[in-house]
XYZ file of C-alpha atoms in Angstrom:
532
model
C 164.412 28.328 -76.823
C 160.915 28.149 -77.708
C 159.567 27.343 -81.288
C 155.654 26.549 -82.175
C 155.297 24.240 -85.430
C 152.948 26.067 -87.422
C 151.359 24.983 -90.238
C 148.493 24.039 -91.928
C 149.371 19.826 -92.203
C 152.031 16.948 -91.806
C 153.945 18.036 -94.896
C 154.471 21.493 -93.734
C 155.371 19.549 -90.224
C 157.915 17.064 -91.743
C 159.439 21.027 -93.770
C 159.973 22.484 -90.409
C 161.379 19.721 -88.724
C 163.633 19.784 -91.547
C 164.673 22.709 -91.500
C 165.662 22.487 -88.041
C 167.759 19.302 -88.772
C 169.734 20.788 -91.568
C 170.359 23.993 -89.358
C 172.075 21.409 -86.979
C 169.551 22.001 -84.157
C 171.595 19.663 -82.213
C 168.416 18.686 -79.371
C 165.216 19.390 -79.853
C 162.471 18.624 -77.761
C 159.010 17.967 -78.982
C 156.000 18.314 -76.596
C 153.613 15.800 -77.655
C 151.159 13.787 -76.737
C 150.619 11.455 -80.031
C 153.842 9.615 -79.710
C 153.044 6.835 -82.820
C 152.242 10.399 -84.783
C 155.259 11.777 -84.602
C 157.212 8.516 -84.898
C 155.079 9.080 -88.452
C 156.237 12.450 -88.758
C 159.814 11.652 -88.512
C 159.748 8.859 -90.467
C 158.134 11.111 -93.313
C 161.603 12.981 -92.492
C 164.162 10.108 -92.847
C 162.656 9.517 -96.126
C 163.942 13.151 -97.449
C 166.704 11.929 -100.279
C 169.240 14.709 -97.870
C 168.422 12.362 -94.696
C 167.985 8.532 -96.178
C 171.591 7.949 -95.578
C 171.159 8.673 -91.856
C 168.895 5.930 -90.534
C 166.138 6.664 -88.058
C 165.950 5.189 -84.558
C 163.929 5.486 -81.762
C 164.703 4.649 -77.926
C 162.791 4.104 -75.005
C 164.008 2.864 -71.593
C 161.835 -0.449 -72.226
C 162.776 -1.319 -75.849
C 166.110 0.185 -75.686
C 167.357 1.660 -78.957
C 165.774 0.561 -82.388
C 166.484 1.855 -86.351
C 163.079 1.833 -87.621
C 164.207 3.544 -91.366
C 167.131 3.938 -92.878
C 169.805 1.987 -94.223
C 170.107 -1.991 -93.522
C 166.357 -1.757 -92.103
C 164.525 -4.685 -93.094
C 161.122 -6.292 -92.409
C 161.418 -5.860 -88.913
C 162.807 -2.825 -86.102
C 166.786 -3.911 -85.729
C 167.785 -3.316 -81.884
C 171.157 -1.843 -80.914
C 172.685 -4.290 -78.499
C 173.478 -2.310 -74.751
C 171.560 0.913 -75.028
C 168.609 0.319 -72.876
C 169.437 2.872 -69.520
C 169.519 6.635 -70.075
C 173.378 6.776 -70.285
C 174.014 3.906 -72.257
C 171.955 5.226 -75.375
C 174.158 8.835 -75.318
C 177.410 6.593 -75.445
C 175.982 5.271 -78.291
C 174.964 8.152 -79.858
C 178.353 9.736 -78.922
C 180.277 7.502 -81.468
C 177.596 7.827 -84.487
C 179.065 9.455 -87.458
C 175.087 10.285 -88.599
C 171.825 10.189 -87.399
C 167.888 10.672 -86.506
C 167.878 9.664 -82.404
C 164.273 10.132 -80.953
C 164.208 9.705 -76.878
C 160.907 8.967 -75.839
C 160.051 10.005 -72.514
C 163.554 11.241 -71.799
C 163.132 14.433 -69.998
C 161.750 12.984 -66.439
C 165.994 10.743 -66.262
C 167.008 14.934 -66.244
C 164.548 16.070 -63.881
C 163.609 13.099 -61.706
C 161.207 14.121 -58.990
C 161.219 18.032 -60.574
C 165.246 17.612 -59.568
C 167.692 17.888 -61.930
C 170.612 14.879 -62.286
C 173.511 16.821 -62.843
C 175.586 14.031 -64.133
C 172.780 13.136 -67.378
C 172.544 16.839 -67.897
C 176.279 17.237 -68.203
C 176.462 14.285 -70.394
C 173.948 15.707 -72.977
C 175.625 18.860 -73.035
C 179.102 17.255 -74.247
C 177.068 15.598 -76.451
C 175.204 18.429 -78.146
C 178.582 20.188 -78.454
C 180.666 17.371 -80.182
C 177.498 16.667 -82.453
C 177.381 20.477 -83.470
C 180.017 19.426 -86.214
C 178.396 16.024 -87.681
C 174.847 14.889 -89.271
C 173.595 14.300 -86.013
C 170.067 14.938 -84.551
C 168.757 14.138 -80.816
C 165.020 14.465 -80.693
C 163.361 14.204 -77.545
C 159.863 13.245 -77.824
C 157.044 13.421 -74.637
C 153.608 15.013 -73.233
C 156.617 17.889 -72.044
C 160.493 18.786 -71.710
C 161.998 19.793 -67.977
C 162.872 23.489 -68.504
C 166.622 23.240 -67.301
C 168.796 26.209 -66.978
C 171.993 24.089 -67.991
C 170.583 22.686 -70.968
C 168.521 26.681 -72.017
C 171.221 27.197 -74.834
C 171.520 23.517 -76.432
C 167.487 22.656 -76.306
C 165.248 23.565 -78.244
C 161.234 23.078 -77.636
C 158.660 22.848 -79.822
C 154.964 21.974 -79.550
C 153.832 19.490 -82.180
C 150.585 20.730 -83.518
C 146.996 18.836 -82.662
C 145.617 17.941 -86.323
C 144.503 20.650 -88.204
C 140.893 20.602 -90.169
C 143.277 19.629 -93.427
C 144.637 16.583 -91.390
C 141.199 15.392 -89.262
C 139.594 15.252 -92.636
C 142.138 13.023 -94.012
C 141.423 11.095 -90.650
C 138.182 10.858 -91.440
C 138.116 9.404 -94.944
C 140.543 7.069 -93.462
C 138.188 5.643 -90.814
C 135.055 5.792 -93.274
C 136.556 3.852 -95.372
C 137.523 1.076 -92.696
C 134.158 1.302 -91.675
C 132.827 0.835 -94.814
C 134.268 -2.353 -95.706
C 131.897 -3.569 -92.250
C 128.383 -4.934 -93.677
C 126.488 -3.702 -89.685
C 127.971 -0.251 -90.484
C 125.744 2.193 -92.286
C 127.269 5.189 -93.559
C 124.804 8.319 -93.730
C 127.519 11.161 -94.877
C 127.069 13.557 -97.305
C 128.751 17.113 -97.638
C 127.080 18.855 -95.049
C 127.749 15.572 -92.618
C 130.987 15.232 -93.318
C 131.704 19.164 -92.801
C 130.213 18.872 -89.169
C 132.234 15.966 -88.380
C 135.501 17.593 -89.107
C 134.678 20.478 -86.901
C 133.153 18.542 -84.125
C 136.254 16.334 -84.662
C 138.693 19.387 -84.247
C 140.865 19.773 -80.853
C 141.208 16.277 -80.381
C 144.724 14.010 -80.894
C 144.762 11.583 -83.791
C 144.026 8.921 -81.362
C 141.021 10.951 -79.735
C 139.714 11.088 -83.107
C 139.639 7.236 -84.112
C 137.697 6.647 -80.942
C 135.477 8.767 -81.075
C 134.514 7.796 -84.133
C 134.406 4.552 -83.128
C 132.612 5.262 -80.279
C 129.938 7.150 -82.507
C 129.893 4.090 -84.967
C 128.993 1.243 -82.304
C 126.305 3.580 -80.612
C 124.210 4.831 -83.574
C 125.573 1.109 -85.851
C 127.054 3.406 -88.100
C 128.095 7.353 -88.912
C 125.497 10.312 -90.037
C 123.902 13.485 -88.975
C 123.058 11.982 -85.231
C 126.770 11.101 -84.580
C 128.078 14.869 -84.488
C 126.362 15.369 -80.758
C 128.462 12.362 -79.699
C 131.036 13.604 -80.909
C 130.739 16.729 -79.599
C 130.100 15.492 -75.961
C 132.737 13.404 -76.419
C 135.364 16.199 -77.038
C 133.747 18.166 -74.109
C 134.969 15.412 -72.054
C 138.276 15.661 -73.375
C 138.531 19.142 -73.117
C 137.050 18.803 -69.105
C 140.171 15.951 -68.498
C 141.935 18.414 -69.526
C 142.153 19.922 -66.035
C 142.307 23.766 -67.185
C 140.010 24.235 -69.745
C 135.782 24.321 -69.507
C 133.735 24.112 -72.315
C 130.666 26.640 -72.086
C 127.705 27.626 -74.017
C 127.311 30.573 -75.616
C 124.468 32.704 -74.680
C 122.302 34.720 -77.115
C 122.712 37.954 -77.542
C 119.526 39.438 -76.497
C 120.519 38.029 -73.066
C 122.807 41.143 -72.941
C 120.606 44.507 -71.187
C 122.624 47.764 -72.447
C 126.003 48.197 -72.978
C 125.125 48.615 -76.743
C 129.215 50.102 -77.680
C 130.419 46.440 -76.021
C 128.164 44.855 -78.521
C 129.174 46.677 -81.533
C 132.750 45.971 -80.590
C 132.308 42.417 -80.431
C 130.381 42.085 -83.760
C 133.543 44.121 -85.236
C 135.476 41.505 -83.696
C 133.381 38.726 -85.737
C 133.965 40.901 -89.108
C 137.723 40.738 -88.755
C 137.914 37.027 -88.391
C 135.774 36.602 -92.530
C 137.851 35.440 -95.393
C 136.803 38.642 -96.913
C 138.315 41.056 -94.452
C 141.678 39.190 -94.303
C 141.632 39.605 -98.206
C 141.429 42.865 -97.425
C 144.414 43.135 -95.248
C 142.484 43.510 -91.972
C 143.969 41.867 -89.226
C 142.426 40.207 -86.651
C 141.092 41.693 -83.326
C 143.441 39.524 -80.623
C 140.936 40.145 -78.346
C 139.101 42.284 -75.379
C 139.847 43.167 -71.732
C 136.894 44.099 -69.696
C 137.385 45.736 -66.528
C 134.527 46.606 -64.716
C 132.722 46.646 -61.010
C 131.425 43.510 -59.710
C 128.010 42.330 -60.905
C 127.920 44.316 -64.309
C 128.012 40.709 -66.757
C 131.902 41.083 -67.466
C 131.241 36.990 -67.361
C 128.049 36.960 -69.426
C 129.442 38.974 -72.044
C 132.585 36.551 -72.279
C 129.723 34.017 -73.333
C 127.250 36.306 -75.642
C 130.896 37.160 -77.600
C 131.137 33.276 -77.823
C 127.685 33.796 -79.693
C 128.261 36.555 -82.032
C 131.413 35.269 -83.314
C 130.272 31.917 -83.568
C 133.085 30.180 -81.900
C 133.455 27.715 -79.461
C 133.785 29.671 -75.405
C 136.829 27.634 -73.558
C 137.856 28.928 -70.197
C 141.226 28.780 -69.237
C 141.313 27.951 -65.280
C 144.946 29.392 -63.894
C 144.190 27.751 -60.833
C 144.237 24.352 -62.172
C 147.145 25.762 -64.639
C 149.197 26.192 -61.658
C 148.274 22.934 -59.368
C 148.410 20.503 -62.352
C 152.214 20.515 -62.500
C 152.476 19.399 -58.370
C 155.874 20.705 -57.983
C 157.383 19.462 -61.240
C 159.697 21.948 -63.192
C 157.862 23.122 -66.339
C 154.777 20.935 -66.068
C 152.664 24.095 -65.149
C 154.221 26.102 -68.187
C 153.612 22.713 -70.200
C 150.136 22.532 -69.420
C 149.263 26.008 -70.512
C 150.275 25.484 -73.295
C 148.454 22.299 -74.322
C 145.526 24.302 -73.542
C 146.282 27.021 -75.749
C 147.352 24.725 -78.229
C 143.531 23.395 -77.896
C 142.233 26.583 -77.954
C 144.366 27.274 -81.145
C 143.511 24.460 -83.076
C 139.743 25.196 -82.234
C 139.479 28.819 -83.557
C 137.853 29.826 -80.018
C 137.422 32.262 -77.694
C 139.269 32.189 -74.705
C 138.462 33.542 -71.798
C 140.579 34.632 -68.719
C 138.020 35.424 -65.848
C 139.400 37.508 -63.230
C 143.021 38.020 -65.162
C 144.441 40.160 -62.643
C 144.399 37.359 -60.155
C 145.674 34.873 -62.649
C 148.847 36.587 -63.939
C 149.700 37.810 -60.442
C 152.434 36.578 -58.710
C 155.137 37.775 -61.222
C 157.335 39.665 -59.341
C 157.755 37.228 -56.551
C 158.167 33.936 -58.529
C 162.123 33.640 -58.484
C 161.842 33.438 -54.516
C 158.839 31.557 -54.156
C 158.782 29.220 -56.738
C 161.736 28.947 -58.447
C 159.933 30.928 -61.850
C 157.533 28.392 -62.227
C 154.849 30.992 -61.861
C 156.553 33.497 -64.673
C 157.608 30.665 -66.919
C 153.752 29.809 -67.042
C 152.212 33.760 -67.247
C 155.101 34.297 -69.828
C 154.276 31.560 -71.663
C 150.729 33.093 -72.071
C 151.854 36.493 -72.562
C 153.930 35.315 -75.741
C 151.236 33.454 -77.076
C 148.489 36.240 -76.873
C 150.973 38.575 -78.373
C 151.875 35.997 -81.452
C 149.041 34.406 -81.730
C 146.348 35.193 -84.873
C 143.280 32.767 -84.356
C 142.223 32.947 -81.144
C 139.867 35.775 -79.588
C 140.747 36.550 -75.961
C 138.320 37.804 -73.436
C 139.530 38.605 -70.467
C 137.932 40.008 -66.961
C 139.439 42.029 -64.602
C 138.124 43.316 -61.411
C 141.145 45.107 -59.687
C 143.272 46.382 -62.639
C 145.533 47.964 -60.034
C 147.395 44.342 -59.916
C 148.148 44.388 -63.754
C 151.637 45.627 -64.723
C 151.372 47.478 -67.852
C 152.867 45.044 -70.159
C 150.447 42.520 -69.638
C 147.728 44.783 -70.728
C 149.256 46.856 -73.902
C 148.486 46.795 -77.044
C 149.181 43.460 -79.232
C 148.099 41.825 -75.860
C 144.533 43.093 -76.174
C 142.941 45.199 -78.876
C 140.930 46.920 -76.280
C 140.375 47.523 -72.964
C 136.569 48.238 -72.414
C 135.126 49.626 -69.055
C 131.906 48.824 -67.723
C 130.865 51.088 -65.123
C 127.716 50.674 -63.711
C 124.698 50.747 -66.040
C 122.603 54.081 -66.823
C 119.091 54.212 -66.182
C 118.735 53.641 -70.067
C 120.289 50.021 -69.428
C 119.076 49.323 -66.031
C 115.738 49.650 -68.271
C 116.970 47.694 -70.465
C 118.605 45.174 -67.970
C 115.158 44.764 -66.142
C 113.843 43.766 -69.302
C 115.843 41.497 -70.194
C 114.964 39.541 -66.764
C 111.605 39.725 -66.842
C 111.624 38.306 -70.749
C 113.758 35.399 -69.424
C 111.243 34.265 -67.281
C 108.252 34.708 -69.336
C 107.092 37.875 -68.480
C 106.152 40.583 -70.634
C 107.990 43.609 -70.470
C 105.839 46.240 -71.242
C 103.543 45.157 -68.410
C 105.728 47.111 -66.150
C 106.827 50.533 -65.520
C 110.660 50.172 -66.552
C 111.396 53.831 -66.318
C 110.222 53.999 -62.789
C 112.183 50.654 -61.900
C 115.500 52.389 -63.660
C 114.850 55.006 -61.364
C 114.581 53.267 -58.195
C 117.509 51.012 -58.937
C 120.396 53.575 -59.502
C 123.461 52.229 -58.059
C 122.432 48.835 -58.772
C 124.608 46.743 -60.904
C 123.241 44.203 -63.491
C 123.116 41.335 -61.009
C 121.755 42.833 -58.139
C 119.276 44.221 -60.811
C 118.844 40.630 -61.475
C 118.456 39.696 -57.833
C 115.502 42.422 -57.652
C 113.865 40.309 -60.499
C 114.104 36.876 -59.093
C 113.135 37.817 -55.706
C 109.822 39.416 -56.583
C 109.397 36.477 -59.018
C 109.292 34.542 -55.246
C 107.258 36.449 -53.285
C 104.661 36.483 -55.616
C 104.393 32.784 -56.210
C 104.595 32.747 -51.971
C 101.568 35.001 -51.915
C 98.975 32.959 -54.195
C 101.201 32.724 -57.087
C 99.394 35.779 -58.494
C 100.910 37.897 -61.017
C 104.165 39.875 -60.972
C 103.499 43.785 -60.433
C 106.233 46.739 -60.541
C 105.318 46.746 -56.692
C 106.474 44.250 -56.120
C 109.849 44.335 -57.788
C 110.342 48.303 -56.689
C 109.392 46.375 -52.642
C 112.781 44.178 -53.498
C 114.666 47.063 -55.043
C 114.209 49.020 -52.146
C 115.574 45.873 -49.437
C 119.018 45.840 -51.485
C 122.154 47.654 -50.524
C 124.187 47.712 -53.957
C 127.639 47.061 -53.887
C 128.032 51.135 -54.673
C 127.514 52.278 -51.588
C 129.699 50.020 -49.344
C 132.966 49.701 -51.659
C 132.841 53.694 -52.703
C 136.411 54.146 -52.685
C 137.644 50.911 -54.491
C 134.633 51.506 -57.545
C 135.725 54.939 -57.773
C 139.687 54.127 -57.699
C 138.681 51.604 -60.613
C 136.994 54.749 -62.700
C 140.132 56.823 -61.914
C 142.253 54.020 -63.378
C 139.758 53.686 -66.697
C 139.903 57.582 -67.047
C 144.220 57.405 -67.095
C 144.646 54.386 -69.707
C 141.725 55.805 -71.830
C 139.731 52.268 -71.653
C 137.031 52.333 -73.712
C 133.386 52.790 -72.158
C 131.233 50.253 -72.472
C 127.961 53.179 -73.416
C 129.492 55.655 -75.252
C 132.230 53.922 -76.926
C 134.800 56.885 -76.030
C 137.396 56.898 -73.657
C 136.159 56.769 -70.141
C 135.742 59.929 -68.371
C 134.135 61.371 -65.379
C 130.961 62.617 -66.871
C 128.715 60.098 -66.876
C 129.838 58.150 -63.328
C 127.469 58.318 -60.319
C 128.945 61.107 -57.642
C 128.339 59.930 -54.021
């Protein structure tokens, strides 16, 4: 069983986590990173007048097992004689009357080498039926939990939270304050700092946090306005070590030639994520699939939506998703979801280039990979369909792969196709181009270049551009002319001429499932698409 805890700081944390206790939960595994947080979190827990009486400990195969709150606790962690191995520790537990028992770094004794030990497994599931009836609690805590089909029914997972903007500003006095009491430290941080440094700060782990503040404070010999970009960089590195996330820039809108619909449906994106439209009882838009022929800036759009709704663009790389784990049961499914947790906790967009290929494999994961490959898309699936604070903007180029499940609606708010542009937005397109490398538009003959160029998709459009850009600067570097732009137009095959059949399969597929065009902002139809 799956559970997310949601909420909006520790105390609403420490309420869940209660609530799971007193519903005698008998295991529950927490996927965490920030081990000496939740040791925090559970303490917070022990403390709760229903669970004093319990006593809190806390085993690891190095230390053995230790009551660290609780009755008969004193200045100093009391160890329990004999329970350092992995089987030892459940005896123990076996004969408590009551309880708080957190396992760190448990799961990989159940699953050692991705294989499972039958004869641990079997002992925790004794266990978790003859503590059903008593006030006690296993809680397995670790970066992620072996998904075991013995132990489905007595387990149950839940990621802990990265800090919230409530919890990394409380982080942030904290360390401000340490480094104020330091005479070299000089503290520049008024309202407008200290705003920037909790969002630059969000995403990362408690510990994360303290050094890169730290990091920020030795640097610049103290905190202010010039730490956020260290701060920043230093959370892109996080993000990058990550293994399947990329952080990438946004790109301004005017980058974007045509497709003025796809625009307008990305700034009503931006208006359902206000304060003012929740108020109101509008929901957020969960996000966008484009589908659309190669070359028409599916992938630059994913980064000018990054601009208009002001968020942050991470990419999620299923490739890396799917490698990272290395054979391990549940490390791929794991790692997704520390990435959406990321994502999450930073309010971004997400994007899923070329989705089709990533959630592919479905059918065939029981024989060729145990599930591994389903656990992980279903993961995904779930959280796109639950999930309230992320915008998703995916890319597909061969739709025909998608099942329709993965693409309805509470998946995606729309699916969008981008055919290839008119002559309106190849004009538009071409001057775009020429404005990004300092020419001026209206020095050309746009209309005639539209005309030239039908067929052509927005990169090969783009290709035209740069390769006149060349030949000029070969011949004298002279000045740019329409000539020669229309002599590079003319040397290009587009991509709609030699793949016919598969562009106009794609436009059949648009026209059935009523995807939104890109231009008109109707359902696709056959009108407007090139005849060949």
């Amino acid at each position: 069983m799956q559970q997310t805890l949601t909420g909006s700081d520790l105390n609403h944390i420490v309420r869940e986590l209660d609530i799971l206790i007193r519903a005698r939960y008998p295991l529950i595994a927490v996927n965490t990173f920030e081990e000496v947080r939740f040791q925090r979190v559970m303490t917070a827990v022990a403390q709760l007048e229903r669970h004093r009486a319990k006593g809190l400990y806390v085993w690891s195969r190095t230390c053995g097992l230790r009551q660290i709150a609780g009755p008969g606790t004193g200045p100093s962690e009391r160890p329990v004689p004999d329970t350092e191995d992995p089987f030892s520790v459940l005896d123990h537990i076996a004969e408590a009357d009551e309880g708080l028992y957190v396992l760190c770094d448990y799961g990989p004794y159940l699953a050692p080498f991705g294989q499972e030990e039958p004869q641990l497994v079997r002992c925790l599931r004794e266990l978790a039926w003859s503590i059903k009836s008593r006030p006690v609690s296993i809680l397995f805590a670790g970066a992620g939990f072996p998904e075991l089909p013995a132990l489905q029914k007595e387990v149950t997972i839940v990621d802990l939270p990265l800090p919230d903007e409530r919890e990394v500003t409380k982080l942030l006095e904290i360390q401000l304050e340490r480094l104020a009491e330091n005479p070299d430290v000089q503290l520049l941080v008024d309202a407008r700092t200290r705003e920037q440094l909790v969002q630059a700060l969000l995403g990362l782990t408690e510990s994360e946090v303290e050094n890169a503040l730290a990091k920020a404070a030795i640097s610049h010999r103290g905190i202010g306005p010039d730490a956020v970009p260290l701060i920043l960089d230093e959370k892109r590195n996080v993000i990058r070590q990550s293994g399947s996330l990329t952080y990438s820039h946004p790109e301004p809108v005017d980058h974007l030639g045509g497709y003025a619909n796809l625009r307008r449906l990305l700034q009503e994106a931006a208006v359902t994520f206000t304060p003012a439209a929740r108020e109101y009882g509008v929901e957020p838009m969960k996000g966008i699939l484009l589908v659309g022929l190669p070359g028409t800036g599916k992938d630059l759009t994913k980064k000018i939506a990054s601009s208009i709704l002001g968020r942050p663009l991470l990419d999620l790389d299923f490739g890396a998703v799917m490698g990272e784990g290395g054979g391990v049961i549940g490390s791929a499914a794991m790692s997704i979801r520390r990435a959406l947790a990321i994502a999450t906790t930073l309010k971004a967009v997400l994007g899923l280039s070329e989705f089709e290929k990533g959630v592919g494999g479905l059918q065939s994961s029981a024989r060729s990979d145990a599930g591994e490959t389903a656990r992980t898309i279903g993961a995904l699936l779930n959280w796109m369909a639950e999930q309230q604070e992320v915008f998703v903007f995916a890319t597909a180029n061969d739709v025909r792969q998608l099942a329709p499940e993965q693409i309805r609606q509470g998946r995606f708010s729309q699916v969008v196709f981008v055919d290839l542009p008119t002559p309106e937005d190849r004009a538009d397109i071409f001057r775009v181009h020429l404005t990004k490398r300092g020419r001026d538009p209206e020095a050309f003959d746009l209309e005639d270049l539209a005309q030239t160029s039908e067929g052509f998709s927005g990169a090969e459009i783009e290709a035209a551009v740069k390769g006149s850009l060349l030949d000029a600067f070969i011949d004298g570097r002279r000045e740019l002319t329409t000539a020669d732009i229309l002599a590079r137009v003319r040397g290009i095959r587009p991509t709609s001429e030699v793949k016919r059949e598969e562009i106009e399969e794609l436009r059949r597929w648009a026209r059935e499932h009523l995807a939104i065009d890109a231009v008109r902002g109707q359902p696709a139809s056959s009108e407007r698409y090139i005849e060949f």
